[in-house]
Tab-separated table of C-alpha atoms in Angstrom:
chain	number	residue	atom	x	y	z
A	266	UNK	CA	87.907	99.772	115.965
A	267	UNK	CA	87.893	103.359	117.356
A	268	UNK	CA	87.677	106.077	114.769
A	269	UNK	CA	89.822	109.191	115.266
A	270	UNK	CA	88.827	112.680	114.083
A	271	UNK	CA	85.312	111.558	113.162
A	272	UNK	CA	82.565	109.659	115.022
A	273	UNK	CA	82.007	106.210	113.623
A	274	UNK	CA	78.315	106.858	113.008
A	275	UNK	CA	79.217	109.773	110.681
A	276	UNK	CA	81.693	107.859	108.541
A	277	UNK	CA	79.297	106.778	105.815
A	278	UNK	CA	77.944	110.288	105.397
A	279	UNK	CA	81.502	111.668	105.440
A	280	UNK	CA	82.527	109.380	102.563
A	281	UNK	CA	79.361	110.234	100.614
A	282	UNK	CA	79.984	113.988	101.066
A	283	UNK	CA	83.422	113.539	99.558
A	284	UNK	CA	82.001	111.614	96.584
A	285	UNK	CA	79.430	114.328	96.030
A	286	UNK	CA	82.083	117.005	96.113
A	287	UNK	CA	84.083	115.352	93.325
A	288	UNK	CA	81.183	113.716	91.451
A	289	UNK	CA	77.992	115.774	91.939
A	290	UNK	CA	75.646	113.097	90.637
A	291	UNK	CA	72.213	112.586	92.166
A	292	UNK	CA	72.429	108.968	93.320
A	293	UNK	CA	70.657	108.457	96.648
A	294	UNK	CA	71.417	104.699	96.632
A	295	UNK	CA	75.127	105.359	97.220
A	296	UNK	CA	74.779	106.360	100.899
A	297	UNK	CA	72.677	103.281	101.709
A	298	UNK	CA	75.254	100.957	100.135
A	299	UNK	CA	78.160	102.675	101.862
A	300	UNK	CA	76.331	102.595	105.244
A	301	UNK	CA	75.510	98.891	104.733
A	302	UNK	CA	79.107	97.879	104.271
A	303	UNK	CA	81.187	100.423	106.189
A	304	UNK	CA	81.419	98.210	109.278
A	305	UNK	CA	82.958	95.331	107.335
A	306	UNK	CA	85.395	97.748	105.666
A	307	UNK	CA	86.350	99.012	109.115
A	308	UNK	CA	86.999	95.449	110.251
A	309	UNK	CA	89.239	94.829	107.301
A	310	UNK	CA	91.252	98.041	107.676
A	311	UNK	CA	91.420	97.323	111.439
A	312	UNK	CA	93.309	94.087	110.742
A	313	UNK	CA	95.923	96.055	108.808
A	314	UNK	CA	96.255	98.736	111.437
A	315	UNK	CA	96.589	96.140	114.234
A	316	UNK	CA	99.464	94.514	112.400
A	317	UNK	CA	101.431	97.542	111.237
A	318	UNK	CA	104.142	98.254	113.734
A	319	UNK	CA	104.136	102.057	113.414
A	320	UNK	CA	100.330	102.413	113.862
A	321	UNK	CA	98.360	102.430	117.083
A	322	UNK	CA	96.328	99.231	117.316
A	323	UNK	CA	92.591	99.661	117.479
A	324	UNK	CA	92.534	103.216	116.052
A	325	UNK	CA	91.593	104.296	112.567
A	326	UNK	CA	92.353	107.967	111.809
A	327	UNK	CA	90.313	109.320	108.855
A	328	UNK	CA	92.874	112.056	108.493
A	329	UNK	CA	95.791	109.612	108.180
A	330	UNK	CA	96.108	109.434	104.428
A	331	UNK	CA	97.612	105.901	104.183
A	332	UNK	CA	94.974	104.489	106.523
A	333	UNK	CA	92.164	106.240	104.750
A	334	UNK	CA	93.519	105.114	101.397
A	335	UNK	CA	93.442	101.490	102.512
A	336	UNK	CA	89.938	102.027	104.012
A	337	UNK	CA	88.588	103.322	100.680
A	338	UNK	CA	89.943	100.432	98.803
A	339	UNK	CA	88.475	97.907	101.357
A	340	UNK	CA	85.139	99.740	101.207
A	341	UNK	CA	84.944	99.607	97.374
A	342	UNK	CA	86.086	96.012	97.347
A	343	UNK	CA	83.641	94.937	100.031
A	344	UNK	CA	80.716	96.578	98.204
A	345	UNK	CA	81.833	94.961	94.978
A	346	UNK	CA	82.105	91.499	96.646
A	347	UNK	CA	78.721	91.721	98.275
A	348	UNK	CA	76.619	93.680	95.759
A	349	UNK	CA	78.421	93.758	92.326
A	350	UNK	CA	77.321	97.352	91.944
A	351	UNK	CA	79.745	99.223	89.749
A	352	UNK	CA	78.435	102.740	90.169
A	353	UNK	CA	79.378	103.474	93.809
A	354	UNK	CA	82.468	101.235	93.578
A	355	UNK	CA	83.746	103.293	90.627
A	356	UNK	CA	83.180	106.489	92.515
A	357	UNK	CA	85.031	105.178	95.529
A	358	UNK	CA	87.891	104.056	93.220
A	359	UNK	CA	87.979	107.558	91.597
A	360	UNK	CA	87.763	109.218	95.031
A	361	UNK	CA	90.819	107.268	96.240
A	362	UNK	CA	92.655	108.263	93.059
A	363	UNK	CA	91.730	111.936	93.552
A	364	UNK	CA	92.661	112.045	97.263
A	365	UNK	CA	95.687	109.766	97.276
A	366	UNK	CA	96.961	109.483	93.740
A	367	UNK	CA	96.670	105.665	93.708
A	368	UNK	CA	95.263	103.458	91.009
A	369	UNK	CA	93.794	100.492	92.904
A	370	UNK	CA	90.692	99.074	91.225
A	371	UNK	CA	87.932	97.623	93.397
A	372	UNK	CA	87.993	94.228	91.639
A	373	UNK	CA	91.664	93.682	92.709
A	374	UNK	CA	92.013	91.305	95.616
A	375	UNK	CA	94.638	92.824	97.992
A	376	UNK	CA	95.602	90.785	101.010
A	377	UNK	CA	94.211	90.802	104.518
A	378	UNK	CA	97.245	92.659	105.830
A	379	UNK	CA	99.265	95.182	103.797
A	380	UNK	CA	100.929	98.567	104.295
A	381	UNK	CA	101.150	101.663	102.152
A	382	UNK	CA	103.992	103.983	103.029
A	383	UNK	CA	103.154	106.732	100.496
A	384	UNK	CA	100.377	106.215	98.026
A	385	UNK	CA	101.307	108.668	95.382
A	386	UNK	CA	101.934	107.024	92.018
A	387	UNK	CA	101.067	103.464	93.010
A	388	UNK	CA	99.492	101.480	90.135
A	389	UNK	CA	98.245	97.945	90.819
A	390	UNK	CA	96.967	95.480	88.183
A	391	UNK	CA	94.847	92.358	88.751
A	392	UNK	CA	97.557	90.067	89.980
A	393	UNK	CA	98.047	87.632	92.871
A	394	UNK	CA	99.085	89.370	96.082
A	395	UNK	CA	100.360	87.628	99.199
A	396	UNK	CA	99.886	88.763	102.751
A	397	UNK	CA	102.090	91.329	104.481
A	398	UNK	CA	102.639	93.330	101.313
A	399	UNK	CA	104.426	96.674	101.562
A	400	UNK	CA	103.983	99.362	98.888
A	401	UNK	CA	105.803	102.672	98.529
A	402	UNK	CA	105.372	105.614	96.147
A	403	UNK	CA	105.575	105.008	92.395
A	404	UNK	CA	105.509	101.198	92.697
A	405	UNK	CA	103.801	99.429	89.853
A	406	UNK	CA	102.422	95.942	89.397
A	407	UNK	CA	101.357	95.321	85.833
A	408	UNK	CA	100.543	92.699	83.185
A	409	UNK	CA	102.504	91.999	80.017
A	410	UNK	CA	100.657	90.468	77.082
A	411	UNK	CA	98.041	89.180	79.537
A	412	UNK	CA	100.512	87.620	81.879
A	413	UNK	CA	100.102	88.822	85.474
A	414	UNK	CA	102.642	88.571	88.304
A	415	UNK	CA	102.326	86.397	91.426
A	416	UNK	CA	103.593	88.090	94.610
A	417	UNK	CA	104.255	85.835	97.583
A	418	UNK	CA	104.035	86.601	101.291
A	419	UNK	CA	105.949	89.537	102.707
A	420	UNK	CA	106.928	91.261	99.496
A	421	UNK	CA	108.272	94.785	99.875
A	422	UNK	CA	108.279	97.275	96.972
A	423	UNK	CA	110.420	100.258	97.808
A	424	UNK	CA	109.913	103.557	95.848
A	425	UNK	CA	110.004	103.470	92.013
A	426	UNK	CA	109.903	99.680	91.664
A	427	UNK	CA	107.970	97.644	89.178
A	428	UNK	CA	106.841	94.017	88.803
A	429	UNK	CA	105.638	93.367	85.343
A	430	UNK	CA	104.496	90.354	83.441
A	431	UNK	CA	105.191	86.661	84.066
A	432	UNK	CA	106.947	87.012	87.398
A	433	UNK	CA	106.952	84.956	90.592
A	434	UNK	CA	108.097	87.276	93.321
A	435	UNK	CA	108.757	84.832	96.076
A	436	UNK	CA	108.140	85.119	99.786
A	437	UNK	CA	110.016	87.916	101.606
A	438	UNK	CA	111.443	89.334	98.370
A	439	UNK	CA	112.523	92.938	98.937
A	440	UNK	CA	112.837	95.150	95.892
A	441	UNK	CA	115.416	97.939	96.407
A	442	UNK	CA	114.591	101.400	95.149
A	443	UNK	CA	114.301	101.651	91.375
A	444	UNK	CA	114.357	97.896	90.687
A	445	UNK	CA	112.214	96.525	87.798
A	446	UNK	CA	111.315	92.842	87.697
A	447	UNK	CA	110.041	92.012	84.226
A	448	UNK	CA	109.163	88.487	83.209
A	449	UNK	CA	111.570	87.149	85.929
A	450	UNK	CA	111.451	85.342	89.270
A	451	UNK	CA	113.075	86.407	92.503
A	452	UNK	CA	114.892	84.493	95.246
A	453	UNK	CA	112.969	84.237	98.548
A	454	UNK	CA	114.307	86.014	101.540
A	455	UNK	CA	116.641	88.235	99.513
A	456	UNK	CA	116.999	91.891	98.599
A	457	UNK	CA	116.813	92.365	94.805
A	458	UNK	CA	119.072	94.999	93.239
A	459	UNK	CA	119.149	96.025	89.623
A	460	UNK	CA	121.907	94.416	87.649
A	461	UNK	CA	123.057	94.914	84.021
A	462	UNK	CA	120.708	94.422	81.041
A	463	UNK	CA	117.641	93.921	83.189
A	464	UNK	CA	119.262	91.223	85.361
A	465	UNK	CA	118.757	91.111	89.107
A	466	UNK	CA	121.368	90.790	91.875
A	467	UNK	CA	120.177	89.102	95.137
A	468	UNK	CA	121.706	89.651	98.540
A	469	UNK	CA	120.795	88.426	102.035
A	470	UNK	CA	119.413	91.185	104.297
A	471	UNK	CA	121.285	91.966	107.503
A	472	UNK	CA	118.188	91.680	109.669
A	473	UNK	CA	114.486	90.765	109.512
A	474	UNK	CA	113.271	93.646	107.349
A	475	UNK	CA	109.636	92.546	107.333
A	476	UNK	CA	109.529	92.779	111.158
A	477	UNK	CA	110.310	96.484	110.786
A	478	UNK	CA	106.864	96.903	109.326
A	479	UNK	CA	104.592	94.277	110.887
A	480	UNK	CA	103.938	92.696	114.239
A	481	UNK	CA	103.771	88.930	114.467
A	482	UNK	CA	105.744	88.032	111.272
């Protein structure tokens, strides 16, 4: 994975400098942990980049906000998986929130391939997320009375959408702008529109929407 706008061997120090700018705490262990796991995080973000149709395969641009947002999530999640160290993972989570206005906790298991169109206002709970997920601004996945949603493969959440509570959002469900799915299931391979009284209306798409976003789907 080629890094753009920053040499790969400077990436760990770059992330640490950003952390120190926002959270000027004296913790020398952070840099060592970031440096130890940055390569795995790059491999993970590289899988996303290679699959996203509008991105150049094999290139990670640290000044591309969506790519960097995904990278910071993968870095925090990788360190959490391998080390179970909350301090640096929390700082990376907060850094991502400060830079990209996303609430994506490091314990959440996002899929191997996903795409963020615009990160502002995205809030993600601990739920089940299928591969080839698409997220746009102000999309929310949340629990309701402890019940968490299950998102299948190829779910697209357009701006201002929400999936809350005991939901099964089935494969290739596409939530139109402004749709809220609350304690309901969706129909696979359909666009979901908001109906009356919280109901949903499902329609067949006119083309393969998921292929607009990803290669090899």
